[in-house]
Coordinates of C-alpha atoms and ligand atoms in Angstrom, one line a residue:
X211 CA -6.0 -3.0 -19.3
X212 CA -4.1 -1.9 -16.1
X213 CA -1.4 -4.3 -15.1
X214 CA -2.2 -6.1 -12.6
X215 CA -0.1 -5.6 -9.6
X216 CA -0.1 -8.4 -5.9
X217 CA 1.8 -8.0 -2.5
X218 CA 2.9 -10.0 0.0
X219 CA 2.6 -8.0 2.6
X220 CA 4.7 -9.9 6.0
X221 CA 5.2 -8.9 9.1
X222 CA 8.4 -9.0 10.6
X223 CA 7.8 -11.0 13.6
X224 CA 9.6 -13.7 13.3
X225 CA 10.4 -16.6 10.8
X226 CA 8.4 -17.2 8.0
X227 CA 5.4 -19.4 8.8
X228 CA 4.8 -21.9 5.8
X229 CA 1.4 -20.5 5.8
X230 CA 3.2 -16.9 4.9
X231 CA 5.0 -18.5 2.1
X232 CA 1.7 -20.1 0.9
X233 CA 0.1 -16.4 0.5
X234 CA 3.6 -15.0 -1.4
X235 CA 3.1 -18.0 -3.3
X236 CA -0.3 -17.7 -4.7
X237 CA 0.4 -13.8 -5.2
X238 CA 3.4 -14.2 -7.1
X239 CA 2.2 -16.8 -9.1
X240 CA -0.8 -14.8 -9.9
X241 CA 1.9 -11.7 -10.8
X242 CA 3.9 -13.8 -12.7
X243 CA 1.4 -15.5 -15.1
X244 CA -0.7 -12.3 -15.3
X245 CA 2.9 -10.7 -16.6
X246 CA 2.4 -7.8 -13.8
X247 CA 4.3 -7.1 -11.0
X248 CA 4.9 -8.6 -7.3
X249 CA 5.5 -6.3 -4.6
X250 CA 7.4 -7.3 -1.2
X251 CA 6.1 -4.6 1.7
X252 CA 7.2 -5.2 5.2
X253 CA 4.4 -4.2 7.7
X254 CA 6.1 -3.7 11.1
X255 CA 3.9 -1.4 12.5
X256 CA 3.9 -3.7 15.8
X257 CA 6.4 -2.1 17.5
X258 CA 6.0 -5.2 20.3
X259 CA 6.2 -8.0 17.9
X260 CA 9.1 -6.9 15.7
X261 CA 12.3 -9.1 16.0
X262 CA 15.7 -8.0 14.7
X263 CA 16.6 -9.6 11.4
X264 CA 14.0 -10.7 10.1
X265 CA 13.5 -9.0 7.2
X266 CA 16.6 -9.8 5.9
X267 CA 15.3 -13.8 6.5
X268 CA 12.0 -13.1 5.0
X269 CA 14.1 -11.6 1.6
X270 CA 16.8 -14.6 1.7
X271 CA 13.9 -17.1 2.3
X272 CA 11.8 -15.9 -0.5
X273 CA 15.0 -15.9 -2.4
X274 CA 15.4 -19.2 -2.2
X275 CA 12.5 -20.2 -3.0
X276 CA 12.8 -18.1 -6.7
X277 CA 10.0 -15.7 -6.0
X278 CA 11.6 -12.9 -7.1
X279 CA 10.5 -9.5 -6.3
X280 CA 9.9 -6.6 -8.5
X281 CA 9.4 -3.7 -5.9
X282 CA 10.3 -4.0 -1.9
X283 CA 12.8 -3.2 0.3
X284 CA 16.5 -2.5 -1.5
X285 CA 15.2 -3.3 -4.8
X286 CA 13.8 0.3 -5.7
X287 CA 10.3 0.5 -7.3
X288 CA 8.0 3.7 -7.9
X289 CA 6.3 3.3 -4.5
X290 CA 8.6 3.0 -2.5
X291 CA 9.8 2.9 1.0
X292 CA 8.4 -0.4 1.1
X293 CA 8.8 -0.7 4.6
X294 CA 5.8 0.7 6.4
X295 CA 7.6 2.2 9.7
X296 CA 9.5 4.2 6.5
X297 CA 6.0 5.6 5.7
X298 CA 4.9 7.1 8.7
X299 CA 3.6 10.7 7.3
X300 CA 1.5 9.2 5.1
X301 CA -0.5 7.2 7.5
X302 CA -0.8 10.4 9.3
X303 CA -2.4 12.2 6.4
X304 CA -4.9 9.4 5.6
X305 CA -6.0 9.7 9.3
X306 CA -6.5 13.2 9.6
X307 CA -8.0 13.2 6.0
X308 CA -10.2 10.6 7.5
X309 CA -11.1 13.2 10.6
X310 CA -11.1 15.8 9.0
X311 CA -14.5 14.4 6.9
X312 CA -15.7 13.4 9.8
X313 CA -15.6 9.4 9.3
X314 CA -12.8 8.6 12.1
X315 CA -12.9 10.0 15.3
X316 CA -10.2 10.7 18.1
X317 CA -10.7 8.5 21.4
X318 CA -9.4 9.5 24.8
X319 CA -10.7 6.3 26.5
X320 CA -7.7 4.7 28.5
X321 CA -6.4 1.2 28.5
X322 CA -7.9 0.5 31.9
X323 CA -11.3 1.6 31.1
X324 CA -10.9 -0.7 27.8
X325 CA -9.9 -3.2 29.7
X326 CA -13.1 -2.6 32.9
X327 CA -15.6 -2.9 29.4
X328 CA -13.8 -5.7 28.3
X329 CA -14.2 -7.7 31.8
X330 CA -17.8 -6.1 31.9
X331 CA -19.1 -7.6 29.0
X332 CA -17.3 -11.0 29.1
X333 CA -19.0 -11.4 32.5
X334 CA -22.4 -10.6 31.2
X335 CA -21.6 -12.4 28.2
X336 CA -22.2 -9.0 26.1
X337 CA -20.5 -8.9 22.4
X338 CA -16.9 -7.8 23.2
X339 CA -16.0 -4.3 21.4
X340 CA -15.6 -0.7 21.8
X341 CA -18.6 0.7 22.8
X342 CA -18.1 4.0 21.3
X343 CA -18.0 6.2 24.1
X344 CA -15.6 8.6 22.6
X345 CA -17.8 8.9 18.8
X346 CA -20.0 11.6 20.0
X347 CA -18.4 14.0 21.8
X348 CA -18.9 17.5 21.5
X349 CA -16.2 20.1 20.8
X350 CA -15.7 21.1 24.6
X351 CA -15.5 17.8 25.8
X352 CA -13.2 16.7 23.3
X353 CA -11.1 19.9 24.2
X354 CA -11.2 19.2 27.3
X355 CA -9.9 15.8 26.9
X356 CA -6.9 17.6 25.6
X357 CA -6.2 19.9 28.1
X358 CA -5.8 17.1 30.3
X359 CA -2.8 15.8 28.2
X360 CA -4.0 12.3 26.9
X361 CA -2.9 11.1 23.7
X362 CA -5.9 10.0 21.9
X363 CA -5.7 6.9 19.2
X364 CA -7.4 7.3 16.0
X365 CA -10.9 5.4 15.3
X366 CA -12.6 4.2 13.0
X367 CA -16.2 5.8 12.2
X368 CA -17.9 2.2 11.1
X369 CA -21.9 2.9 9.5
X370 CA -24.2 1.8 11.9
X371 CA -26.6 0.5 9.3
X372 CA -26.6 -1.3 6.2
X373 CA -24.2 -3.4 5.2
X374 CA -20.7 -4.2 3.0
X375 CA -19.9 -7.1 0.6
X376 CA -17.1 -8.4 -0.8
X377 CA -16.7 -9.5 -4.4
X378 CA -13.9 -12.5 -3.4
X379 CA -12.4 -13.8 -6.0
X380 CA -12.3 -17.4 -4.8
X381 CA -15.3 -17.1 -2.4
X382 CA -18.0 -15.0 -4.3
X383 CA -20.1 -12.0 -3.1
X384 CA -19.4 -11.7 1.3
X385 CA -21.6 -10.1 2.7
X386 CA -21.1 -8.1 6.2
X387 CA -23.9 -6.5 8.2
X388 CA -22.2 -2.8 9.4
X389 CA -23.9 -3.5 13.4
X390 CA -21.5 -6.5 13.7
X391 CA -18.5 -4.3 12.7
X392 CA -16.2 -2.6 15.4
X393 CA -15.1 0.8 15.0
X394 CA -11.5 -0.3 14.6
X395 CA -8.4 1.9 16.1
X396 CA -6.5 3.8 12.7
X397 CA -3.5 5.3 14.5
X398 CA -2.3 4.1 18.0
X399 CA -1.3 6.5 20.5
X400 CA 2.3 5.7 20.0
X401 CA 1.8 7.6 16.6
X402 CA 2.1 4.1 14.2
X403 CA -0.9 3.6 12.2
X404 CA -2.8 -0.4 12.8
X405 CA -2.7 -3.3 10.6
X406 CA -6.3 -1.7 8.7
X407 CA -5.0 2.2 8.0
X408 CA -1.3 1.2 7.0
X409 CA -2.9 -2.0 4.6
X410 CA -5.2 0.3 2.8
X411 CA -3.3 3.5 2.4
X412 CA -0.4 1.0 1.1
X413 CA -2.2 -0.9 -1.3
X414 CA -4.0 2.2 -2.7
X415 CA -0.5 4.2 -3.2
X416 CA 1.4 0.7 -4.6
X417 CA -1.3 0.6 -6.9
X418 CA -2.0 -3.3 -5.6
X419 CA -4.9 -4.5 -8.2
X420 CA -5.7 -7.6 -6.2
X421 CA -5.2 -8.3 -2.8
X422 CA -4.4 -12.0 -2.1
X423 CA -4.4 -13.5 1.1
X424 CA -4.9 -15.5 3.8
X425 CA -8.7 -16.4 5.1
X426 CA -8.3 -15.1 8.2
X427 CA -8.0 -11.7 7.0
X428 CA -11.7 -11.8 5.5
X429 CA -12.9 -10.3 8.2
X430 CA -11.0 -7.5 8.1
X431 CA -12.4 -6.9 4.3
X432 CA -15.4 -4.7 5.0
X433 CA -13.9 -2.4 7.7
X434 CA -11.1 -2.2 4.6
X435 CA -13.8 -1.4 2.1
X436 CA -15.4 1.0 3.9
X437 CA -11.5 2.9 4.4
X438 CA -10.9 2.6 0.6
X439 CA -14.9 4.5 0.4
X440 CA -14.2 7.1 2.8
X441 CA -10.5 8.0 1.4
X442 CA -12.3 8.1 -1.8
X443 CA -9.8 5.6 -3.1
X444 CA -10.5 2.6 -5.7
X445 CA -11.2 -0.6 -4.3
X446 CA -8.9 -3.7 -5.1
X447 CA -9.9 -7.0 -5.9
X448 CA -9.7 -9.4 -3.2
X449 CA -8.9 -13.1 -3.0
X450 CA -8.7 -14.6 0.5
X451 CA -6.8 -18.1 0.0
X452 CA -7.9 -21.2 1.8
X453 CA -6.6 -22.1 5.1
X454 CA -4.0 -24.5 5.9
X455 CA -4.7 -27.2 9.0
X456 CA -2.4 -29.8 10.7
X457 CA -3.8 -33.4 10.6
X458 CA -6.2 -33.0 13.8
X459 CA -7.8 -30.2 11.5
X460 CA -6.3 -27.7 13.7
X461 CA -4.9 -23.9 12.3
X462 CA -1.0 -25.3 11.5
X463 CA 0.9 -24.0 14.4
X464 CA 4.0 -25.1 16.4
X465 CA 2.1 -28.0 17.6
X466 CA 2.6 -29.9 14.2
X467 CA 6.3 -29.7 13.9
X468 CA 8.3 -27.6 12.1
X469 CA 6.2 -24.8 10.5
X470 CA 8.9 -21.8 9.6
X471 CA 9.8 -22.5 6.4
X472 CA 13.5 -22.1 7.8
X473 CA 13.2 -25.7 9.3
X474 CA 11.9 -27.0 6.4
X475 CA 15.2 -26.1 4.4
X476 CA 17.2 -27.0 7.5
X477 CA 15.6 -30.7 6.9
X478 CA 17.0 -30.9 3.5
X479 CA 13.6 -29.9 1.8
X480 CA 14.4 -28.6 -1.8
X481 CA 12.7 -25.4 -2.8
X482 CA 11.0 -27.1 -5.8
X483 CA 9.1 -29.4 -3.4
X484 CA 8.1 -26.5 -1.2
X485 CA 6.8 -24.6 -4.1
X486 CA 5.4 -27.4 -5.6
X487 CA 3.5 -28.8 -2.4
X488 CA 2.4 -25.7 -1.6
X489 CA 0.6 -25.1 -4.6
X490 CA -1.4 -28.4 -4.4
X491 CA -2.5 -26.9 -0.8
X492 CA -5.8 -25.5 -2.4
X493 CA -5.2 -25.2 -5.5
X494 CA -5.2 -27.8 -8.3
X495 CA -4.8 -28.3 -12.1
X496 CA -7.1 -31.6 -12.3
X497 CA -7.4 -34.4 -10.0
X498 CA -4.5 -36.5 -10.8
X499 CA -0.9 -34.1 -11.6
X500 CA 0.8 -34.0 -8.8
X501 CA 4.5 -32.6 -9.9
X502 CA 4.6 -28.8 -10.9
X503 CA 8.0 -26.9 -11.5
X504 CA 7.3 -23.1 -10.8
X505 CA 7.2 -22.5 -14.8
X506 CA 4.7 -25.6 -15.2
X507 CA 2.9 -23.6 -12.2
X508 CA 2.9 -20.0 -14.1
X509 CA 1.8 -21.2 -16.8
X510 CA -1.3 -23.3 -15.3
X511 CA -2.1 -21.6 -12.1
X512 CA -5.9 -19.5 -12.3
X513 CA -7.5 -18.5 -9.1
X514 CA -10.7 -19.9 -10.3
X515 CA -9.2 -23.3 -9.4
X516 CA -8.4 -22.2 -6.0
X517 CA -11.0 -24.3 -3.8
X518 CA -12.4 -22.7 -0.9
X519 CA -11.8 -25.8 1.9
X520 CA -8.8 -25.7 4.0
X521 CA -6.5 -27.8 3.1
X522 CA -4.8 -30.6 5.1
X523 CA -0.7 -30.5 5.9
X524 CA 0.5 -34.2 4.8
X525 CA 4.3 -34.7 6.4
X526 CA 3.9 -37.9 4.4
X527 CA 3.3 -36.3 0.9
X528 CA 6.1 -33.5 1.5
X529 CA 8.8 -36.0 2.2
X530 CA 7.3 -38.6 -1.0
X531 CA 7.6 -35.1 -2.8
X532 CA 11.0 -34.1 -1.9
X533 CA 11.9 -37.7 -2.7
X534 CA 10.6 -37.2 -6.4
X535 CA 12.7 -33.9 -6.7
X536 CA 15.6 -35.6 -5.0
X537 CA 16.0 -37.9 -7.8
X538 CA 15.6 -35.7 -10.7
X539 CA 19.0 -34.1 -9.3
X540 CA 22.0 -35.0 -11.5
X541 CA 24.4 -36.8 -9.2
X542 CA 26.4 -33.5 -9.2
X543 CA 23.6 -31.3 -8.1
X544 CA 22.4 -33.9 -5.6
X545 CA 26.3 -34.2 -4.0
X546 CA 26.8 -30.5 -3.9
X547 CA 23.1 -30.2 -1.7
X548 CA 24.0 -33.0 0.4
X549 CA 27.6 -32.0 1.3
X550 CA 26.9 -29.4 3.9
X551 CA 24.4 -31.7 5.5
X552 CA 27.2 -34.4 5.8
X553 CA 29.4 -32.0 7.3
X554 CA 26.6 -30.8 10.1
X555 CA 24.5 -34.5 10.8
X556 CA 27.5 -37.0 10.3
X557 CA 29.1 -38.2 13.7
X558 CA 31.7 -35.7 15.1
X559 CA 33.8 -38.9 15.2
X560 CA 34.0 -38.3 11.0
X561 CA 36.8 -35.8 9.9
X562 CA 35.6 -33.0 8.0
X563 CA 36.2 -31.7 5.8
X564 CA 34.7 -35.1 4.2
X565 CA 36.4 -35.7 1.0
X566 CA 34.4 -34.5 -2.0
X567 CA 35.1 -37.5 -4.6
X568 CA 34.6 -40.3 -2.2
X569 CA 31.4 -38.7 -0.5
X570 CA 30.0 -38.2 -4.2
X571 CA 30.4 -41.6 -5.0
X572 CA 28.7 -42.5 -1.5
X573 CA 26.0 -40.2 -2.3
X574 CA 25.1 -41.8 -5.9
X575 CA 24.3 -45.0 -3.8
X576 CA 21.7 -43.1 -1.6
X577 CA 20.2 -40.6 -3.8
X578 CA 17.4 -42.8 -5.1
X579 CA 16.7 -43.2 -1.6
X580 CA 16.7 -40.0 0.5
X581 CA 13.7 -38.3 1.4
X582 CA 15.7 -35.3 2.8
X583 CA 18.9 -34.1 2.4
X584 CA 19.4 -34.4 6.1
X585 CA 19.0 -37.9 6.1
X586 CA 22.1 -38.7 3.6
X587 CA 23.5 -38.5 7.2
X588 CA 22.0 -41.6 8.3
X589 CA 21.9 -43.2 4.8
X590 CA 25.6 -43.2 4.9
X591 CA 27.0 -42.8 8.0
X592 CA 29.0 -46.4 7.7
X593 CA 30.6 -45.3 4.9
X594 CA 32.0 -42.9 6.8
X595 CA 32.4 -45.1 10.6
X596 CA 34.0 -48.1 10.9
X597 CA 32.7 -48.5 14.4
X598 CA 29.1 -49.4 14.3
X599 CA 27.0 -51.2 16.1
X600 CA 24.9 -54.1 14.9
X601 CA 23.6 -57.5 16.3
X602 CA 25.4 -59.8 15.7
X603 CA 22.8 -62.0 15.0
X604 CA 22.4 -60.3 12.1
X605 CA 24.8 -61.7 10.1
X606 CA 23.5 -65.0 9.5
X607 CA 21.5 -65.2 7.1
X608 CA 18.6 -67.4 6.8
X609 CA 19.1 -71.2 7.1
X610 CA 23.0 -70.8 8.5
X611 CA 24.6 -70.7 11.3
X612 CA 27.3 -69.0 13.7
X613 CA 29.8 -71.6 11.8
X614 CA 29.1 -71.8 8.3
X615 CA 28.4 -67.9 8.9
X616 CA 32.0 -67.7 10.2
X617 CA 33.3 -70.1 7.7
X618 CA 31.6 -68.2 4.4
X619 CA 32.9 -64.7 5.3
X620 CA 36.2 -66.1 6.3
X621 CA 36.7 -67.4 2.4
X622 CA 34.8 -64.9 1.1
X623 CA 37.5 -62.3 2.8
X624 CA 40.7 -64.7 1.3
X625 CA 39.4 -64.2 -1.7
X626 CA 38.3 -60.8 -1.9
X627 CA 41.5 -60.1 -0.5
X628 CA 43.2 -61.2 -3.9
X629 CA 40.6 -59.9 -6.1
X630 CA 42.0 -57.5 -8.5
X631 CA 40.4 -55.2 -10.2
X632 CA 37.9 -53.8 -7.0
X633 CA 35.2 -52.9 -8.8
X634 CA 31.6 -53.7 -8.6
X635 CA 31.4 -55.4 -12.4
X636 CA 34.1 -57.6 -11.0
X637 CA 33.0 -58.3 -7.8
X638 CA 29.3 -59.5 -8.6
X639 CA 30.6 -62.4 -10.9
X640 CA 33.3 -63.5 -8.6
X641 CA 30.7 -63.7 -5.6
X642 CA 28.0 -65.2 -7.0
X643 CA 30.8 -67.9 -8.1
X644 CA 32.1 -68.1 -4.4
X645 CA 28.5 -68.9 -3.3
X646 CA 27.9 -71.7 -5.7
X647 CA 31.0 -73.2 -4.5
X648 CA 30.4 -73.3 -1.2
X649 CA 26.9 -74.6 -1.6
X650 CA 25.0 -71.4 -0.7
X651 CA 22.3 -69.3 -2.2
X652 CA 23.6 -66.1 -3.0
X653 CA 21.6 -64.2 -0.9
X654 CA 22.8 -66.0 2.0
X655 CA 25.9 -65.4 1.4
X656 CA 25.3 -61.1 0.3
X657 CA 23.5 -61.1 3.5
X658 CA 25.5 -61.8 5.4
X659 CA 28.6 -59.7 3.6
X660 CA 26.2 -56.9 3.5
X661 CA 26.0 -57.0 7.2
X662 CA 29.7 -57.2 8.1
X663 CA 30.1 -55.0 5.4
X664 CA 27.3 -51.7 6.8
X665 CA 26.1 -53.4 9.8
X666 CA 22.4 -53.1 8.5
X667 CA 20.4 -55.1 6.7
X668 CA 18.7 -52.6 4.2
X669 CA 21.1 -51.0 2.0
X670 CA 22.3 -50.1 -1.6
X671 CA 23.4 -52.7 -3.7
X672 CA 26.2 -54.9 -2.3
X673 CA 28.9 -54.4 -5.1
X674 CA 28.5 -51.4 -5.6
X675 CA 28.8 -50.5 -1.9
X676 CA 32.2 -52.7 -1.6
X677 CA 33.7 -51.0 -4.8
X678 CA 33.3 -47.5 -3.1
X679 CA 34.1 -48.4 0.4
X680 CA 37.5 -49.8 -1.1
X681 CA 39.4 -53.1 -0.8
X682 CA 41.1 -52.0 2.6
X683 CA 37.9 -51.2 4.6
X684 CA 35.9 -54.2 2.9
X685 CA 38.4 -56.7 4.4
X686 CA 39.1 -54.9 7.6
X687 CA 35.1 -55.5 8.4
X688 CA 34.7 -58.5 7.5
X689 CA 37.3 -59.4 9.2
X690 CA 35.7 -58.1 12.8
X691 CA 32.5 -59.6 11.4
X692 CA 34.6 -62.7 11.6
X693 CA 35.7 -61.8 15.0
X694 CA 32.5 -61.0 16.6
X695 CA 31.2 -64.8 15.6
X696 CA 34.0 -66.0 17.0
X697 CA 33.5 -64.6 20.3
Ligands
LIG16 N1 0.8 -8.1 7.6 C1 -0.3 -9.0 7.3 C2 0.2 -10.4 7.6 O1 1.2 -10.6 8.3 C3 -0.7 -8.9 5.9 C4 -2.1 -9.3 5.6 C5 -2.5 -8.8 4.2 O2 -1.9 -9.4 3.3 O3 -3.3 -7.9 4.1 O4 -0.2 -11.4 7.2

């Protein structure tokens, strides 16, 4: 048995689209559980759309998301350079190799005159494509093409009859009649190879066994096909993973929010619930497990149980997800991922550094829950601010009013003033005591301490909150609580 062998193959044109991730994913997973070997190639072959730095995102992105590579760029491997403008001679060869046998062509035809058919057959609503002006000429014309100095690109000699199918993995036999194919450009005229030549020649010489990824690729599998046929090279398997759409059943794009997987770690999303969501974007175990570490995932993913319908983005799910993962932190793990995200999101008011043992204990309250790490920002803020704003109204609690609101936190801050020890065991008993004396329920009374205390009226629980805010900064608010009735 050869081992089996998967790419991710991304271009460098900017951040990582979630949808790129969801490929690597799927194709290390596949590596992984298959005990072969995952490949990272970089194909910037688009001189236009490069964008500096991004391969070193793409690496630190995939890093963080533990799928680890065991060839690409900086890591060695047998097959290397793994980044394709590294690999330009080779491209070269397969194209004049391809030529040279007579199943690619050279094509003088200029961008204007592609650009006159173009118009031409949109306005006579013609199929678009190149109509193959150049794939016949004889050897005096094509000399004398030269002569006049143009720089010909490389195409493609597609079969004008029959037809190519592809054995998919995930979507069965594919079959593509040869009259509906184009005869696709090989080498450009600045001398870089396309998407097609550089993809085939690469994932012959890395010895990829099975290509994985994305739909929209599939129809770029016959013309690919027919390449690995006429380079007289061995066909890999192929497994073209189901899209991913936004909630209007749209392609995900910008237009549904965040989409670079950058953002998504930005928002305090943990890697685990990427990987884990992702894999439950068309792909499942049964119908009802829904949590998946990467090692559950290695050791259950099959791409037989990779469905064929796109799959639907739910914001909803992802944040219930990161949720779950959230609280299966330790406190410690949880404090040291939320830190920075204090430091950024909490007012500029705050003084940072924030001090590490008193924003852990603050964080303990929250981490049950926080959604994202972002928003321990807005879960603790008045832990942090003394000056918030609330409604005053607020702090009478059901069946009181502005006085025996007034009158209840007054006593309540006498007392708490004397109350020693501070600590939430001591507190709960010693309240609940202080409301039965003055004749109130005890959520009337935590209600309203709860709001002098944050200035909301959803929180963590009350004690809890006092012991970790401290004596001096319990008092001090419900003092201005105090004040504010007053007024
Ligand atoms: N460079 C292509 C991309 O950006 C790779 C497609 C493939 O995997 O063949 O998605």
């Amino acid at each position: 048995m050869t081992q089996v062998r998967t790419r991710f193959a991304p271009s460098p044109t900017g951040f990582l689209h979630i949808g790129s991730i969801h490929t690597a994913l799927f194709a290390w997973l596949y590596a992984r559980q298959q005990k072969g070997v995952f490949i990272l190639r970089i194909e910037d072959t688009d001189n236009v759309r490069k964008v500096e730095g991004a391969v070193e995102a793409i690496m630190d992105d995939l890093r963080w998301l533990g799928l680890d590579c065991d060839e690409g760029p900086g890591l060695g491997g047998q097959h290397g350079p793994y980044i394709q403008s590294e690999r330009l001679p080779l491209y070269k060869v397969a194209a004049q190799k391809l030529v040279d046998c007579g199943a690619a062509y050279k094509c003088y035809c200029s961008q204007e005159r592609l650009e006159q058919l173009r118009e031409f057959q949109t306005n006579n609503k013609l199929p678009p494509g190149y109509d193959r002006r150049c794939r016949n000429l004889t050897d005096a014309e094509r000399a004398e093409k030269e002569k006049e100095g143009i720089t010909p690109v490389i195409r493609f000699k597609t079969p004008l009859d029959g037809q190519t199918t592809i054995h998919d993995l995930i979507w069965g036999d594919v079959t593509f009649k040869h009259n509906t194919l184009e005869d696709l450009v090989l080498m450009k005229s600045d001398g870089f190879p396309t998407y097609h030549l550089a993809n085939v020649v690469d994932d012959h010489d890395m010895q990829i066994t099975h290509v994985i990824r994305a739909e929209e690729w599939m129809s770029s599998g016959p013309c690919h096909i027919l390449l690995y046929n006429a380079l007289g090279y061995e066909v890999p398997q192929f497994a073209h993973l189901p899209m991913m759409l936004g909630k209007d059943r749209a392609k995900l794009g910008k237009r549904h929010g965040s989409t670079s997987i950058g953002q998504f770690r930005e928002e305090g999303y943990l890697p685990e619930t990427m990987i884990n969501f992702l894999a439950l974007m068309g792909w499942s175990l049964d119908d009802k497990t829904e949590i998946f570490s990467l090692q559950d995932l290695i050791k259950y993913f099959t791409i037989e149980r990779v469905s064929k319908t796109s799959a639907v983005f739910n914001h909803e799910k992802l944040e219930w997800l990161n949720g779950v993962y959230i609280r299966k932190l330790t406190p410690e793990e949880f404090a040291k991922k939320a830190m920075p995200f204090l430091e950024r999101w909490l007012p500029e008011s705050v003084k940072k550094p924030i001090n590490p043992v008193y924003t852990g204990r603050v964080l303990a309250l929250v981490q049950d829950r926080a959604r994202t790490l972002k928003e321990t920002a807005a879960l603790t803020e008045y832990f942090f601010v003394d000056v918030y704003e609330y409604n005053s109204t607020d702090l009478i609690s059901k069946g009181m009013d502005v006085e025996k609101t007034r009158q209840a936190l007054t006593i309540a801050g006498e007392r708490l003033a004397k109350q020693t020890p501070f600590d939430a065991a001591s507190l709960e008993p010693m309240l609940r005591a202080l409301a039965e004396e003055l004749g109130l329920k005890a959520g009337q009374l935590f209600g309203s301490l709860r709001t002098a205390i944050t200035g909301r009226t959803a929180t963590p629980p009350l004690f809890q909150m006092m012991d970790v805010l401290g004596k001096e900064r319990t008092l001090y608010r419900i003092q201005d609580a105090v004040k504010r009735l007053e007024s």
